PDB file of C-alpha atoms in Angstrom:
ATOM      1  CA  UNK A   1      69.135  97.356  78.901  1.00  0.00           C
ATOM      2  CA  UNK A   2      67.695  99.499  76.427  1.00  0.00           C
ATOM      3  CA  UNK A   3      69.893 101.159  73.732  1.00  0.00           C
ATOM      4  CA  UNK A   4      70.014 104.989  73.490  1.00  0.00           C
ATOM      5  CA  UNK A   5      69.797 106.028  70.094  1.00  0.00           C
ATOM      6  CA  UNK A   6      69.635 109.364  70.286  1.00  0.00           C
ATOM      7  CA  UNK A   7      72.591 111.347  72.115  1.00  0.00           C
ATOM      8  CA  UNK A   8      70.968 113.282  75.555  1.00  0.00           C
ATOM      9  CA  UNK A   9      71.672 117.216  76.373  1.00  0.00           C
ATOM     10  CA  UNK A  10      74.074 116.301  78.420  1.00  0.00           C
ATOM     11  CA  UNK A  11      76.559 113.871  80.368  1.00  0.00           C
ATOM     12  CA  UNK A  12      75.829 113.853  83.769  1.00  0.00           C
ATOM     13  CA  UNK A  13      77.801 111.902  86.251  1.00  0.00           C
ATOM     14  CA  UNK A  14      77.493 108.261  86.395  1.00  0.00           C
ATOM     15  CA  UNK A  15      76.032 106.737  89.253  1.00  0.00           C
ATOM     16  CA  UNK A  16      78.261 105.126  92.083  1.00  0.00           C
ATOM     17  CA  UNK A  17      77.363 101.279  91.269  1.00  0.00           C
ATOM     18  CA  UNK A  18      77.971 101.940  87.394  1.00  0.00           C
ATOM     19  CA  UNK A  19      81.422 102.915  87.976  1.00  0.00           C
ATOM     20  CA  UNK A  20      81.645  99.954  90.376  1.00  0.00           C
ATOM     21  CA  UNK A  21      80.918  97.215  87.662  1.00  0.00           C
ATOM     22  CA  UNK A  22      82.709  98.691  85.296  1.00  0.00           C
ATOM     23  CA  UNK A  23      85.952  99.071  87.297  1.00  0.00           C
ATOM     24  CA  UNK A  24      85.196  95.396  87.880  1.00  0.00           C
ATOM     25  CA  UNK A  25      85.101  94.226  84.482  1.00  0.00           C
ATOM     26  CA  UNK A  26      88.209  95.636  84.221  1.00  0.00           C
ATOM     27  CA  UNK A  27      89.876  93.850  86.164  1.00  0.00           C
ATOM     28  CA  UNK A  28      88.295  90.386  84.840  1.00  0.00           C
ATOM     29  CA  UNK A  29      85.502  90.613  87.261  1.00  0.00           C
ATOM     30  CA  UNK A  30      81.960  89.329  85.412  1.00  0.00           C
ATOM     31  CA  UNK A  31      83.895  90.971  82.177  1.00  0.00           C
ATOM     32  CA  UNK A  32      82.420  88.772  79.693  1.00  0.00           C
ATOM     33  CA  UNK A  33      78.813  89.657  80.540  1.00  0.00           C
ATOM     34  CA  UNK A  34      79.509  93.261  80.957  1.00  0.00           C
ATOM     35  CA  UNK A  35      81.312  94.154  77.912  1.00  0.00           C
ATOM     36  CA  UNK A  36      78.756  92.090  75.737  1.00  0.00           C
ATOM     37  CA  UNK A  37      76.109  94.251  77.318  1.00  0.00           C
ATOM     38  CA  UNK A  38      78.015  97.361  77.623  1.00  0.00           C
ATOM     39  CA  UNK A  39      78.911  97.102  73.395  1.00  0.00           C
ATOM     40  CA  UNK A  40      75.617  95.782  72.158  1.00  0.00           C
ATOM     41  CA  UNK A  41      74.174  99.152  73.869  1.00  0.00           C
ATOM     42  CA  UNK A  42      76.983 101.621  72.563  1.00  0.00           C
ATOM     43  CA  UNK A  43      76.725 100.030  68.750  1.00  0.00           C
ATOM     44  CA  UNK A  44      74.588 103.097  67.294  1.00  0.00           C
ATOM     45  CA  UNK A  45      77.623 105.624  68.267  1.00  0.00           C
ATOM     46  CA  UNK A  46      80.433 103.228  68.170  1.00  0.00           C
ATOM     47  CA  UNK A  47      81.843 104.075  64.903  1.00  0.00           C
ATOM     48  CA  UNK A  48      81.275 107.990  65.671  1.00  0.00           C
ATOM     49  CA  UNK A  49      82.993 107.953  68.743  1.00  0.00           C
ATOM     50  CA  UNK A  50      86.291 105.837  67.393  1.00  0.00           C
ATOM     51  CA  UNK A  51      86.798 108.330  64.925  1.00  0.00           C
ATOM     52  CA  UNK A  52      85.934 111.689  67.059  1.00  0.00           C
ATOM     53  CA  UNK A  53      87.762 110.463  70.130  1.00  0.00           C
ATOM     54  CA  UNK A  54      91.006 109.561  68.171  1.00  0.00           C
ATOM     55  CA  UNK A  55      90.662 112.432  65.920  1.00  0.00           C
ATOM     56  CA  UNK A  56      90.750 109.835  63.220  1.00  0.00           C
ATOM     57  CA  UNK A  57      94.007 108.349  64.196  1.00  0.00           C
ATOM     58  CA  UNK A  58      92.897 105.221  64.659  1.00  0.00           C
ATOM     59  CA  UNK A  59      92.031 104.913  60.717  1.00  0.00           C
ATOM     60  CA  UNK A  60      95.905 104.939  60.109  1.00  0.00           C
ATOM     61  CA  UNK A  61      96.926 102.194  62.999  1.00  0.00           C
ATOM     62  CA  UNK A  62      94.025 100.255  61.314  1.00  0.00           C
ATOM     63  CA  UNK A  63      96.140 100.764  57.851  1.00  0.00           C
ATOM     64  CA  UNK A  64      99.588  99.866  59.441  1.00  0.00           C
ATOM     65  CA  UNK A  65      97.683  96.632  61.031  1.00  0.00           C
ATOM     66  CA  UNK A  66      96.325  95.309  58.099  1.00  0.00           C
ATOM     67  CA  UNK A  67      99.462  95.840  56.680  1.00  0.00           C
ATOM     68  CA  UNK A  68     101.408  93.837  59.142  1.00  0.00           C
ATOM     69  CA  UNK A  69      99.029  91.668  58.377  1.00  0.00           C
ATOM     70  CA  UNK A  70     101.070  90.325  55.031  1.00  0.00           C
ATOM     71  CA  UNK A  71      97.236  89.676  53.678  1.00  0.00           C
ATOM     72  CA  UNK A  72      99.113  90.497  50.133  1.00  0.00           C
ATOM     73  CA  UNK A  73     101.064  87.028  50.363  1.00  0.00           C
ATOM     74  CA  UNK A  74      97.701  85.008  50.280  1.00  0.00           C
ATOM     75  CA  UNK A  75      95.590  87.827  48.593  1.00  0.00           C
ATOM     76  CA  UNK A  76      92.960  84.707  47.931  1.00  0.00           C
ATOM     77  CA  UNK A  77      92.671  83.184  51.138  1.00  0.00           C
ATOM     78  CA  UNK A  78      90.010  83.161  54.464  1.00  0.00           C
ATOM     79  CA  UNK A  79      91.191  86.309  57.121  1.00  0.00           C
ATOM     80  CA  UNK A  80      89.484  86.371  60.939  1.00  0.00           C
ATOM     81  CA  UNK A  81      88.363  89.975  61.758  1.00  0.00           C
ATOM     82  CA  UNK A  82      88.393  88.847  65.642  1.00  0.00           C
ATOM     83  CA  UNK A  83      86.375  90.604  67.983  1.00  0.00           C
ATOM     84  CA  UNK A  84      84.997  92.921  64.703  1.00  0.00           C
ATOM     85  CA  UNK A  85      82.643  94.865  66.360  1.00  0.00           C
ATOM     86  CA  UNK A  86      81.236  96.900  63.350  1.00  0.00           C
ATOM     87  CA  UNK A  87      83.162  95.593  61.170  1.00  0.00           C
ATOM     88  CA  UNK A  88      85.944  98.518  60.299  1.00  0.00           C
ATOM     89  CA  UNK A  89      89.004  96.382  59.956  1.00  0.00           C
ATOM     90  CA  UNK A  90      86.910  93.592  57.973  1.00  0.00           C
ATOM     91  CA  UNK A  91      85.577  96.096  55.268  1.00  0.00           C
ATOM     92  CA  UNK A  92      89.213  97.970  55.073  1.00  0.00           C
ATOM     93  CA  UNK A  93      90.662  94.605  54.191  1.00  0.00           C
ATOM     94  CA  UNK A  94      88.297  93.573  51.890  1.00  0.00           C
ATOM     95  CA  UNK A  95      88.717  97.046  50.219  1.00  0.00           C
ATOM     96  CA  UNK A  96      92.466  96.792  49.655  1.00  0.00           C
ATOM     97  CA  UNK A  97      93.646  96.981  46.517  1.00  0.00           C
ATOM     98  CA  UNK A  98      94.289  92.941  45.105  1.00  0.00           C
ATOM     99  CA  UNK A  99      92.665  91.777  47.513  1.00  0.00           C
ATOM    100  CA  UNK A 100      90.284  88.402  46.609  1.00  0.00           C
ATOM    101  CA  UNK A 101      90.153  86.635  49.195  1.00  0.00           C
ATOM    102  CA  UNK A 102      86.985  86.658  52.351  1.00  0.00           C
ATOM    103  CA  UNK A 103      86.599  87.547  55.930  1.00  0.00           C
ATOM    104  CA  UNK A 104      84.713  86.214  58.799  1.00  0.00           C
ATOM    105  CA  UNK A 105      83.962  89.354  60.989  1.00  0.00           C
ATOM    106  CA  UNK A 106      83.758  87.372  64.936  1.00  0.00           C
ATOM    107  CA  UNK A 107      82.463  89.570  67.911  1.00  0.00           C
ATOM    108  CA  UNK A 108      79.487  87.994  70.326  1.00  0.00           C
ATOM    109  CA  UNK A 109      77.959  91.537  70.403  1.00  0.00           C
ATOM    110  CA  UNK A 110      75.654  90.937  67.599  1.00  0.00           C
ATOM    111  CA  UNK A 111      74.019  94.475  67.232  1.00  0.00           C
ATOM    112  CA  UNK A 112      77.304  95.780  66.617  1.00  0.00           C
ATOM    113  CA  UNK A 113      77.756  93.549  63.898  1.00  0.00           C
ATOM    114  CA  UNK A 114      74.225  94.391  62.570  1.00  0.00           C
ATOM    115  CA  UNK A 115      75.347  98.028  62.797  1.00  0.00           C
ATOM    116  CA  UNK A 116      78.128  97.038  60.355  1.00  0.00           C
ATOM    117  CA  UNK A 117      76.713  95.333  58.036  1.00  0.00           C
ATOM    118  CA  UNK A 118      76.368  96.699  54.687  1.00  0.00           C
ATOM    119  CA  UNK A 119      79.897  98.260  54.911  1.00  0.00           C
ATOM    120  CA  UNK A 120      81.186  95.159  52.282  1.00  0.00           C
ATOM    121  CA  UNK A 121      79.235  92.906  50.471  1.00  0.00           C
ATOM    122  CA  UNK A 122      78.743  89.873  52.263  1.00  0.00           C
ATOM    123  CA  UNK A 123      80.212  87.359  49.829  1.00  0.00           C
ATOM    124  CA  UNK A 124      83.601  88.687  50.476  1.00  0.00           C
ATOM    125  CA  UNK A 125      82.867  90.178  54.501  1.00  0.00           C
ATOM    126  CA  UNK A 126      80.661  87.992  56.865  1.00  0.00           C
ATOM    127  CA  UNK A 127      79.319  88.764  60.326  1.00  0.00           C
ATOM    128  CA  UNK A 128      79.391  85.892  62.324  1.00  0.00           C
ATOM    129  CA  UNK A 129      78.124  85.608  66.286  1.00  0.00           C
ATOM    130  CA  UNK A 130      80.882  84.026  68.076  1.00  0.00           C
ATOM    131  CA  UNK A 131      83.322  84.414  71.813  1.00  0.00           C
ATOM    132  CA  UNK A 132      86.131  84.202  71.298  1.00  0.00           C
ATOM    133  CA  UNK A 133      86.928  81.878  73.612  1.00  0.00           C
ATOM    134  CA  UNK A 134      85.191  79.533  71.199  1.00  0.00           C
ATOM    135  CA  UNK A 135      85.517  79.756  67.891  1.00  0.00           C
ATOM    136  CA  UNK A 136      83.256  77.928  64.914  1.00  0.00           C
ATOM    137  CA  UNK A 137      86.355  77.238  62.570  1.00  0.00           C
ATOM    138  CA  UNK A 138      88.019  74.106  61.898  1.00  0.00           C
ATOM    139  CA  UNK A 139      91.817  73.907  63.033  1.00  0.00           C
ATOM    140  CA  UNK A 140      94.355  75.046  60.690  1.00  0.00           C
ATOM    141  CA  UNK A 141      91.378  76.758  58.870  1.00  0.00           C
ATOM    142  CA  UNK A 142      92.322  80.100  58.202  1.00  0.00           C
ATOM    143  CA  UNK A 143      94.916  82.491  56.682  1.00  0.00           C
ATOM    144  CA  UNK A 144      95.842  85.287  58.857  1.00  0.00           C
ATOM    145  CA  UNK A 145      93.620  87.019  62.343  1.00  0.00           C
ATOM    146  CA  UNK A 146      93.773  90.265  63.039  1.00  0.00           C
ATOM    147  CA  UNK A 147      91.993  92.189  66.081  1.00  0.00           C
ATOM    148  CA  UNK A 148      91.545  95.717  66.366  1.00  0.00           C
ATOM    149  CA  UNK A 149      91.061  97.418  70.134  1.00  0.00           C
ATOM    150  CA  UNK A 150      89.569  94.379  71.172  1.00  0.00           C
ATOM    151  CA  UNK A 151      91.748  91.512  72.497  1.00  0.00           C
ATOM    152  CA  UNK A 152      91.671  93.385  75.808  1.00  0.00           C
ATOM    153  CA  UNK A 153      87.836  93.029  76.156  1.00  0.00           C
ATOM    154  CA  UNK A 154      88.332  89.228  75.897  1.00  0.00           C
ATOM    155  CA  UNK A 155      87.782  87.448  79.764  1.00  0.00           C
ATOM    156  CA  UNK A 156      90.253  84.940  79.436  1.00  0.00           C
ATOM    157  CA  UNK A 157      93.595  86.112  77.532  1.00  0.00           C
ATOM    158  CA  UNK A 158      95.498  83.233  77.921  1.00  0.00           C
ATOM    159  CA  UNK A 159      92.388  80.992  76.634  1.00  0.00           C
ATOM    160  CA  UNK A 160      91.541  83.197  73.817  1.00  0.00           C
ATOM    161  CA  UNK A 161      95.727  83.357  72.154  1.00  0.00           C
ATOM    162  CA  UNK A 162      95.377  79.520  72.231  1.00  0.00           C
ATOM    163  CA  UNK A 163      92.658  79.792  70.397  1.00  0.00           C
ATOM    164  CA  UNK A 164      93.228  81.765  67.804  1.00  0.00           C
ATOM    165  CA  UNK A 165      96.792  79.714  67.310  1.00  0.00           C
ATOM    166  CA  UNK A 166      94.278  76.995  66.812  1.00  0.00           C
ATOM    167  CA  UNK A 167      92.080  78.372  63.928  1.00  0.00           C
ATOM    168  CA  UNK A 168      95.315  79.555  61.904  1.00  0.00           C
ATOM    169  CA  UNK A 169      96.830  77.525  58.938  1.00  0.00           C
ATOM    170  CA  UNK A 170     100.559  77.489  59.651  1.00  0.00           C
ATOM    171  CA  UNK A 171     102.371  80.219  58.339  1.00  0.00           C
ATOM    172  CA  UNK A 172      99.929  82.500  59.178  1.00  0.00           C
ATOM    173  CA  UNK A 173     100.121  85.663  61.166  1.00  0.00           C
ATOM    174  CA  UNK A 174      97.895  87.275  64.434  1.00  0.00           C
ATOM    175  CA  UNK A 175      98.018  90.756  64.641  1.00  0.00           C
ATOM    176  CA  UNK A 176      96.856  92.669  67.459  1.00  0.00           C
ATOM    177  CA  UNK A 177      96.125  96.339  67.158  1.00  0.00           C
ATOM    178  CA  UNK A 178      95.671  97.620  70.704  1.00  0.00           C
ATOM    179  CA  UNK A 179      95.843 101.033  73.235  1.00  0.00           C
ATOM    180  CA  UNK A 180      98.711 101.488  75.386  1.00  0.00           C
ATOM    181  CA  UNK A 181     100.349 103.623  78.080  1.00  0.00           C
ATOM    182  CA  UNK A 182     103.046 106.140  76.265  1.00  0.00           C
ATOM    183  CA  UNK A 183     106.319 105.475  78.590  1.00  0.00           C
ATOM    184  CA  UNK A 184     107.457 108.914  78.309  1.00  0.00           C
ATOM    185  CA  UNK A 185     106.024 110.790  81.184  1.00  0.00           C
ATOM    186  CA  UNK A 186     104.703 114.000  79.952  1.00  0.00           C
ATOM    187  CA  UNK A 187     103.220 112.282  77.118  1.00  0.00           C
ATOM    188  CA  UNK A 188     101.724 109.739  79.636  1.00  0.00           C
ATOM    189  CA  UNK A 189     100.317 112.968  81.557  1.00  0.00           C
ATOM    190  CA  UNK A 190      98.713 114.025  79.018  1.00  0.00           C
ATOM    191  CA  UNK A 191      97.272 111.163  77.531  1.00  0.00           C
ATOM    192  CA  UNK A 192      96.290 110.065  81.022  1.00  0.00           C
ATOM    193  CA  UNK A 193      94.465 113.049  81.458  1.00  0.00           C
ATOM    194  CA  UNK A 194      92.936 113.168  78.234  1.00  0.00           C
ATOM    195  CA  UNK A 195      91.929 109.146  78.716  1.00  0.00           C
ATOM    196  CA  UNK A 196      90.066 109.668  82.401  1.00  0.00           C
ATOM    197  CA  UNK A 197      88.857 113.284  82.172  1.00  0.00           C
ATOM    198  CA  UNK A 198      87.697 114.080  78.428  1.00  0.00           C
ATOM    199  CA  UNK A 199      87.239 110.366  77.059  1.00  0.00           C
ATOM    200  CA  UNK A 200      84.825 109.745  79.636  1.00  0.00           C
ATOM    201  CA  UNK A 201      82.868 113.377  79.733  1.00  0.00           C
ATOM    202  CA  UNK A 202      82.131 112.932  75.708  1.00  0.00           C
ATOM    203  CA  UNK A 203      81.902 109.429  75.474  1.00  0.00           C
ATOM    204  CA  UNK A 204      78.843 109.290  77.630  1.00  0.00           C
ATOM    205  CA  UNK A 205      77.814 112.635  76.001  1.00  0.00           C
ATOM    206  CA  UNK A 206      76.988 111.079  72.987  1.00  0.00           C
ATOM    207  CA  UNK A 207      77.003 107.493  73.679  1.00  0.00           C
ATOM    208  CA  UNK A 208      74.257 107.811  76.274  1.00  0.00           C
ATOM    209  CA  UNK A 209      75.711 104.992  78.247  1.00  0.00           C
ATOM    210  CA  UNK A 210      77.125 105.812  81.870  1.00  0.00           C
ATOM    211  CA  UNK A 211      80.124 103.606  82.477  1.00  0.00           C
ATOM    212  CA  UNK A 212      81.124 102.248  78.850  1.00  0.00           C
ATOM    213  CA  UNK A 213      83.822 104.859  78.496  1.00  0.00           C
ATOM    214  CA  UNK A 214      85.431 104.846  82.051  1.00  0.00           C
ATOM    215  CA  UNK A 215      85.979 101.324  81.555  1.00  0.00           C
ATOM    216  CA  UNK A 216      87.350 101.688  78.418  1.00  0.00           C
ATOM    217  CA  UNK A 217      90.579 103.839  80.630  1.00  0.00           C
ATOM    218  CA  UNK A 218      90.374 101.170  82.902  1.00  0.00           C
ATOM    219  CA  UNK A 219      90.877  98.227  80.565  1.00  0.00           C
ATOM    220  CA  UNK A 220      93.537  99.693  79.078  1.00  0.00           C
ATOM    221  CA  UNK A 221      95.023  99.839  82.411  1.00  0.00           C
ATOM    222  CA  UNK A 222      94.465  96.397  83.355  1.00  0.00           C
ATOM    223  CA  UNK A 223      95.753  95.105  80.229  1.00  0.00           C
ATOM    224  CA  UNK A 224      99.956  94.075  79.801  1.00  0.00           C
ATOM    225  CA  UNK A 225     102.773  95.568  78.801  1.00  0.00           C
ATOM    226  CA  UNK A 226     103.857  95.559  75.470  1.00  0.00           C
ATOM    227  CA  UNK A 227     106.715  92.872  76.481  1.00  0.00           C
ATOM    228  CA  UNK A 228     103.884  90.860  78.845  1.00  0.00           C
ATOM    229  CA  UNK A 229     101.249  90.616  75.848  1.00  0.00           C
ATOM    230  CA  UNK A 230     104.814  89.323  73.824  1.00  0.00           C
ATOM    231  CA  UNK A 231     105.213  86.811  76.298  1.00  0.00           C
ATOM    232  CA  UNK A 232     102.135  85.361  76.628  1.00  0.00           C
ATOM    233  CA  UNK A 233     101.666  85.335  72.856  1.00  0.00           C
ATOM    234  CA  UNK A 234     104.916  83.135  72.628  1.00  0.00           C
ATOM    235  CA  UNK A 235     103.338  80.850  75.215  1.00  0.00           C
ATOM    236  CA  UNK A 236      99.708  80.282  73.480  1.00  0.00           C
ATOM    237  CA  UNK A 237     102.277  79.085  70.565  1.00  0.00           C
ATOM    238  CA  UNK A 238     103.075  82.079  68.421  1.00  0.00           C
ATOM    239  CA  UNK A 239     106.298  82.184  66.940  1.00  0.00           C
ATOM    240  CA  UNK A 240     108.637  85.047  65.627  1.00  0.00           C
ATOM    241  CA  UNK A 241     106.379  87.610  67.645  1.00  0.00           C
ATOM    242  CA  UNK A 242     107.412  91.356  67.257  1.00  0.00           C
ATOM    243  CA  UNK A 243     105.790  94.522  68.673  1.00  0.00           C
ATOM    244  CA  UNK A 244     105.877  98.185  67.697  1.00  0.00           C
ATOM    245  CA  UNK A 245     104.704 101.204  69.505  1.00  0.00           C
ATOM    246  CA  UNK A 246     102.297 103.898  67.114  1.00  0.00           C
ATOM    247  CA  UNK A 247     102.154 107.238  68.039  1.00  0.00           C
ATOM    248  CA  UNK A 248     104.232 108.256  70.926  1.00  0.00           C
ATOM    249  CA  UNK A 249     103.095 104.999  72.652  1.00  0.00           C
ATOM    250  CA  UNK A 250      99.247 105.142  72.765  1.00  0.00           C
ATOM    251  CA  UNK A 251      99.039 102.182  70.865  1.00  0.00           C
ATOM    252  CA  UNK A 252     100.630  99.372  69.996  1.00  0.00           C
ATOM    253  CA  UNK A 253     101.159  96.634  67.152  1.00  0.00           C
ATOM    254  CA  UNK A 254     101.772  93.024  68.062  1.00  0.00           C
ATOM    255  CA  UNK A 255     102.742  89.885  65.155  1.00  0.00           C
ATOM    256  CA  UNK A 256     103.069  86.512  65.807  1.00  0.00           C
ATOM    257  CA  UNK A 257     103.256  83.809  63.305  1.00  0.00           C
ATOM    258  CA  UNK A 258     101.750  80.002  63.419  1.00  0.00           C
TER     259      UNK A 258
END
């Protein structure tokens, strides 16, 4: 599929089968190949559309991330940008203040990795082409993980937590920045109205792509609970695992140690 670079007049309906696949991929259904597709087409407007769709909010749960993070106890050491996409949460890190240390920016969508390159210098941020599900670090390799609206994109959750427990030196902390449903039902109104009416309408507006922001609604709706993701992180091995809600509930932060 050829990516649109340039954003069309305007965002007409998406066709029935579009819709179809991507309410498929959202519920685990040939998710893998569709959101490496779907992303590698959307990487000219990604960045755009993160920061026009959240009216920039998502630059401060990026901050409160990193910071849960505790990057500032090994300020030296090797950090996993997981599923990186361009690269944001890689090139904040780098960026902080005492910081010395490198990241390895992960994401199998390589042109949105190619879209954020140039955002560090590569001696302290690298892109690398990787699932995953499969990861090209040693065990006990690394000093902290952190993924940023991207762990529900993975196919297999309960063979990707594993796997990330795997690459981690012990001691070292996973944090998960990720959307959420608000539990407080005007707020959920709302926000449920913005996510399936407005999200969608812009998104392919200026993305150009048809389905790419109804599924991104639909993941979110697919994906667990705040106490579920808990859970499950416990069971791939995590230890001391805590969770905090941002923002009336639209996100959500979740730590687990190694």
């Amino acid at each position: 599929m050829a990516r649109t670079t340039d954003a069309p007049p305007h965002a007409p309906s998406p066709p029935a089968d579009a819709l179809t696949v991507a309410a498929n991929a959202a519920q685990g259904e040939g998710k893998r190949e569709y959101v490496q597709r779907m992303f590698s087409d959307i990487a000219p407007r990604y960045d755009l559309l993160n920061h026009v769709l959240s009216l920039n909010i998502d630059k401060r749960w990026r901050q409160r991330a990193l910071r849960a993070l505790g990057w500032t106890d090994r300020p030296t050491g090797t950090f996993l940008d997981l599923c990186a996409g361009t690269l944001d949460v890689g090139a904040m890190l780098v960026k902080q203040q005492g910081f010395k240390g490198f990241v390895a920016g992960a994401d199998f969508a390589v042109p949105m990795l190619q879209y954020g390159t140039g955002k560090a210098p590569r001696a302290v941020l690298a892109p690398v082409g990787a699932d995953a599900l499969q990861l090209p670090f040693a065990p006990a390799s690394l000093d902290g993980a952190i993924v940023a609206f991207g762990i529900r994109n993975v196919a297999d959750l309960d063979a990707g937590l594993p796997e990330v427990w795997r690459v981690l030196r012990p001691g070292a902390r996973f944090v998960i920045l990720e959307f959420s449903t608000p539990r407080f039902a005007l707020v959920r109104a709302a926000y449920l109205a913005y996510f399936h009416h407005v999200l969608p309408f812009v998104g392919r507006l200026v993305s150009g792509h048809a389905s790419a922001y109804t599924y991104l609604p639909m993941s979110v709706a697919n994906f667990p609970t705040e106490e579920t993701l808990a859970e499950r992180m416990r069971a791939a091995g995590f230890s001391t695992v805590t969770w905090e809600r941002l923002t009336l509930g639209i996100a959500a932060i979740h730590t687990g140690t190694v």
